[in-house]
Every structure is written in structure tokens, then in C-alpha cells.
Coordinates of C-alpha atoms and ligand atoms in Angstrom, one line a residue:
M26 CA 48.7 202.4 92.4
E27 CA 49.3 198.9 93.8
A28 CA 52.9 197.9 94.5
R29 CA 54.1 195.3 92.2
P30 CA 54.4 192.0 94.0
V31 CA 57.9 190.9 94.7
K32 CA 58.7 187.9 92.6
R33 CA 59.7 185.1 94.8
R34 CA 63.0 183.4 94.4
G35 CA 63.4 180.1 96.1
L36 CA 66.3 180.1 98.6
V37 CA 68.5 177.3 99.9
L38 CA 69.1 177.8 103.6
V39 CA 71.5 175.8 105.8
N40 CA 71.4 175.6 109.6
T41 CA 74.6 174.0 110.7
G42 CA 77.2 174.1 113.5
N43 CA 77.7 172.3 116.8
G44 CA 75.4 174.5 118.9
K45 CA 71.8 173.7 119.8
G46 CA 69.1 175.3 117.6
K47 CA 69.4 174.0 114.0
T48 CA 66.2 172.0 113.9
T49 CA 64.2 174.4 116.1
A50 CA 65.2 177.3 114.0
A51 CA 63.9 175.4 110.9
L52 CA 60.7 174.8 112.7
G53 CA 60.4 178.5 113.5
L54 CA 60.9 179.2 109.8
M55 CA 58.2 176.7 108.9
L56 CA 55.8 178.4 111.2
R57 CA 56.6 181.8 109.7
A58 CA 56.0 180.6 106.2
W59 CA 52.8 178.7 107.3
G60 CA 51.6 181.9 108.8
H61 CA 51.5 183.3 105.2
N62 CA 49.4 180.3 104.1
M63 CA 52.5 178.9 102.4
K64 CA 52.6 175.1 102.0
V65 CA 55.3 173.7 104.1
V66 CA 56.7 170.3 105.1
M67 CA 59.5 169.0 107.2
L68 CA 61.1 165.7 106.3
Q69 CA 63.2 164.3 109.0
F70 CA 66.0 161.9 108.3
I71 CA 67.3 159.5 110.9
K72 CA 64.5 160.2 113.4
R73 CA 62.1 157.3 113.7
S74 CA 58.7 157.5 112.2
A75 CA 57.3 157.0 115.7
A76 CA 59.2 160.1 116.9
D77 CA 56.7 162.1 119.1
Y78 CA 58.6 165.2 120.2
G79 CA 56.8 168.4 121.0
E80 CA 57.1 169.5 117.3
H81 CA 55.3 166.3 116.1
R82 CA 52.5 166.9 118.6
A83 CA 52.2 170.5 117.7
A84 CA 52.1 169.6 114.0
R85 CA 49.2 167.2 114.6
K86 CA 47.4 169.8 116.5
I87 CA 47.6 172.6 114.0
G88 CA 47.9 170.5 110.8
L89 CA 51.5 171.0 109.9
E90 CA 53.2 168.2 107.9
I91 CA 56.2 166.6 109.5
V92 CA 57.3 163.2 108.1
S93 CA 60.1 161.3 110.0
R94 CA 61.7 158.2 108.6
G95 CA 64.8 156.6 110.0
A96 CA 66.1 154.1 112.4
G97 CA 67.1 156.5 115.2
F98 CA 70.4 158.2 116.1
M99 CA 72.3 155.0 117.0
R100 CA 74.0 153.6 114.0
G101 CA 73.6 150.1 115.2
K102 CA 74.2 146.8 113.6
D103 CA 71.6 147.0 110.9
E104 CA 73.3 149.6 108.9
E105 CA 71.5 148.4 105.7
Q106 CA 68.1 149.3 107.3
H107 CA 69.4 152.8 108.2
R108 CA 70.5 153.3 104.6
E109 CA 67.3 152.1 103.1
L110 CA 65.2 154.3 105.2
A111 CA 67.4 157.3 104.4
L112 CA 67.1 156.6 100.7
E113 CA 63.4 156.2 101.0
Q114 CA 63.2 159.5 102.7
W115 CA 65.4 161.1 100.1
A116 CA 63.1 159.8 97.4
L117 CA 60.2 161.5 99.2
A118 CA 62.2 164.7 99.6
R119 CA 62.8 164.8 95.8
E120 CA 59.2 164.1 95.1
K121 CA 58.0 166.9 97.4
I122 CA 60.6 169.4 96.2
N123 CA 59.9 168.7 92.5
S124 CA 56.1 168.5 92.9
G125 CA 55.9 172.3 93.0
D126 CA 53.1 171.8 95.6
Y127 CA 55.3 173.1 98.4
D128 CA 56.7 176.6 99.1
L129 CA 59.1 175.5 101.7
V130 CA 60.6 172.0 102.2
V131 CA 62.8 171.4 105.3
L132 CA 65.3 168.5 105.1
D133 CA 66.0 168.0 108.8
E134 CA 69.2 166.1 109.7
L135 CA 70.2 165.6 106.1
A136 CA 73.8 165.8 107.3
Y137 CA 73.8 162.2 108.6
P138 CA 73.0 160.4 105.4
L139 CA 75.6 162.6 103.7
K140 CA 78.2 161.8 106.4
Y141 CA 77.6 158.1 106.2
G142 CA 77.8 158.2 102.4
W143 CA 74.3 156.9 101.8
L144 CA 73.8 160.0 99.8
S145 CA 76.3 162.2 98.0
A146 CA 76.5 165.9 97.9
E147 CA 76.1 165.6 94.1
D148 CA 72.8 163.8 94.5
V149 CA 71.6 166.7 96.7
L150 CA 72.9 169.4 94.4
E151 CA 71.3 167.8 91.4
V152 CA 67.9 168.1 93.1
L153 CA 68.6 171.6 94.4
K154 CA 69.8 172.9 91.1
N155 CA 66.9 171.5 89.1
R156 CA 64.1 172.2 91.5
P157 CA 61.2 174.5 90.6
P158 CA 62.7 178.0 91.1
E159 CA 60.3 179.2 93.7
V160 CA 60.7 176.4 96.2
H161 CA 62.6 177.3 99.4
V162 CA 64.7 174.4 100.8
V163 CA 66.1 174.4 104.4
I164 CA 68.8 171.9 105.3
T165 CA 69.9 171.2 108.9
G166 CA 72.6 169.2 110.5
R167 CA 76.3 169.2 111.5
G168 CA 79.0 168.9 108.9
I169 CA 77.1 169.8 105.7
P170 CA 79.5 169.2 102.8
A171 CA 81.3 172.3 101.4
E172 CA 79.7 172.0 98.0
I173 CA 76.2 172.4 99.5
I174 CA 77.4 175.3 101.7
D175 CA 78.8 176.9 98.6
F176 CA 75.6 176.5 96.6
A177 CA 73.3 177.7 99.5
D178 CA 72.0 181.3 99.6
T179 CA 71.9 181.6 103.4
V180 CA 74.0 179.6 105.8
S181 CA 73.9 180.0 109.6
E182 CA 76.4 178.2 111.7
I183 CA 75.3 177.9 115.3
N184 CA 78.2 177.9 117.6
E185 CA 78.1 176.0 120.9
V186 CA 79.1 178.4 123.7
K187 CA 77.6 176.1 126.4
H188 CA 75.2 173.2 126.5
A189 CA 73.5 172.0 129.6
F190 CA 74.2 168.4 128.6
K191 CA 77.9 168.9 129.2
N192 CA 77.1 169.7 132.8
G193 CA 75.3 166.4 133.1
I194 CA 71.8 167.8 132.8
K195 CA 69.5 165.4 131.0
A196 CA 67.4 166.3 127.9
Q197 CA 64.5 168.4 129.0
R198 CA 61.0 168.1 127.7
G199 CA 59.9 171.1 125.6
I200 CA 63.6 172.1 125.2
E201 CA 65.3 169.1 123.7
F202 CA 62.3 167.0 122.5
Ligands
ATP21 P1 67.4 171.4 118.4 O1 66.6 170.3 117.8 O2 67.2 171.5 119.8 O3 67.2 172.7 117.6 P2 69.8 170.8 116.9 O4 69.0 170.5 115.8 O5 70.7 172.0 116.8 O6 68.9 171.0 118.2 P3 71.0 168.2 116.7 O7 72.4 168.0 116.3 O8 69.9 167.8 115.7 O9 70.8 169.6 117.3 O10 70.8 167.3 118.0 C1 69.5 167.1 118.6 C2 69.6 167.0 120.1 O11 70.9 167.1 120.6 C3 68.7 168.0 120.8 O12 68.2 167.4 121.9 C4 69.7 169.1 121.2 O13 69.4 169.8 122.4 C5 70.9 168.2 121.5 N1 72.1 169.0 121.2 C6 72.3 169.9 120.2 N2 73.5 170.5 120.3 C7 74.1 169.9 121.4 C8 75.4 170.1 122.0 N3 76.3 170.9 121.5 N4 75.7 169.3 123.0 C9 74.8 168.4 123.5 N5 73.6 168.2 123.0 C10 73.2 169.0 121.9
MG22 MG1 68.6 168.8 114.7

């Protein structure tokens, strides 16, 4: 007799904390799901659309979908542009989550638009609560609001024990970008 397939329940996962590894852990999860032929996408907030880190290169090579849209990490003079790009990316995130076409949607660096008040925790919760029930959503970033942490199913806080940067070691290719 065949085992009954386990019914999938979409999870909300949060990778937060001050230590290194939030985004890269989300990439690892994407790879794991993709290995099961699940449809996956990473939407990056803040990072510029021209971002060409190792993960963007890898994604192009193997056909993974990563979409970056932002004005970079410096919150410079043109705050309005930062906000607009973040809201555009949020609109795309809602569309992807609600389409039901994806098994796993990663919202990378969603913490920034929340911190700057471009997006509210209620906006995010509204989408998470009303999404198709099988869609897994992963959120990364420092300082995710408590309401989202409360709603999430799995929350990992990566604690910084040490970071090379603090010893004056510059960002290393393949490790930081
Ligand atoms: P990664 O992308 O390496 O998984 P992350 O997503 O946990 O890191 P972010 O807050 O998104 O970290 O910051 C991205 C960049 O900042 C990365 O280059 C990362 O190595 C670096 N970084 C992360 N944590 C620290 C830290 N505690 N001190 C200094 N630099 C850090
Ligand atoms: Mg990150």
C-alpha cells in the first residue's frame, strides 16, 4: 500500500538577528526546495537590480529566479526613490505569493522597508494571512517587527559571535557577495 502523501502546509519562516547568514540560509532553503522541483523565487528588497553577487550569477547559470529591486543599502538623499522601489517590489511580492504559481517565495531584506516605515507590519500580515495555504514564505533581515515574528511558524535568530569585518577584514568574494 502506498503511503498517503503528506498534505503540505505553507510555512512562514523568518531568518533574523545580527549575525551573518540570514540571506545565505534562505538561498540554501531555495536550493533545497528547487531540488524537489518546487517553484521558487527570491525577491530582494534594497539591493539594486544590477546586483551581481555570486547568488545572482549562480541563479542565471542554473535557472533560479532572483529579482532585486532597490536603490542600494545607503539611504541617501533620494529617499522617495528608495520608497518607490520598495513599494514596487512589495507589489511584485504580493503578486507572486498570491499567484499560487510558487511553492516558496523568499522576501530578502524585507526588514528595511519595514524599519523605514515604507511598509507596515499590517500590510505584510494581511498578505501572509490571506495567501494560498500551500505557499511557503521566507523573510530575512534584522529587526523584523514582533507581530510578524508572532505570526511566523519558524523563526531563527542568528547571533553574532564574531564577524571578520569587525577586525577590519574587507568583504570577501564568495563569502559576503
Ligand atoms: P549573508 O548575506 O552573508 O547571509 P546576512 O543576510 O545575514 O548575510 P545582512 O544583514 O543582509 O546579513 O548583511 C549583508 C552583508 O553584511 C553581508 O556581506 C554580510 O557578510 C555582512 N554582515 C552580516 N552580518 C554582519 C555583522 N554582524 N557585521 C558585519 N557585517 C555583517
Ligand atoms: Mg541579508
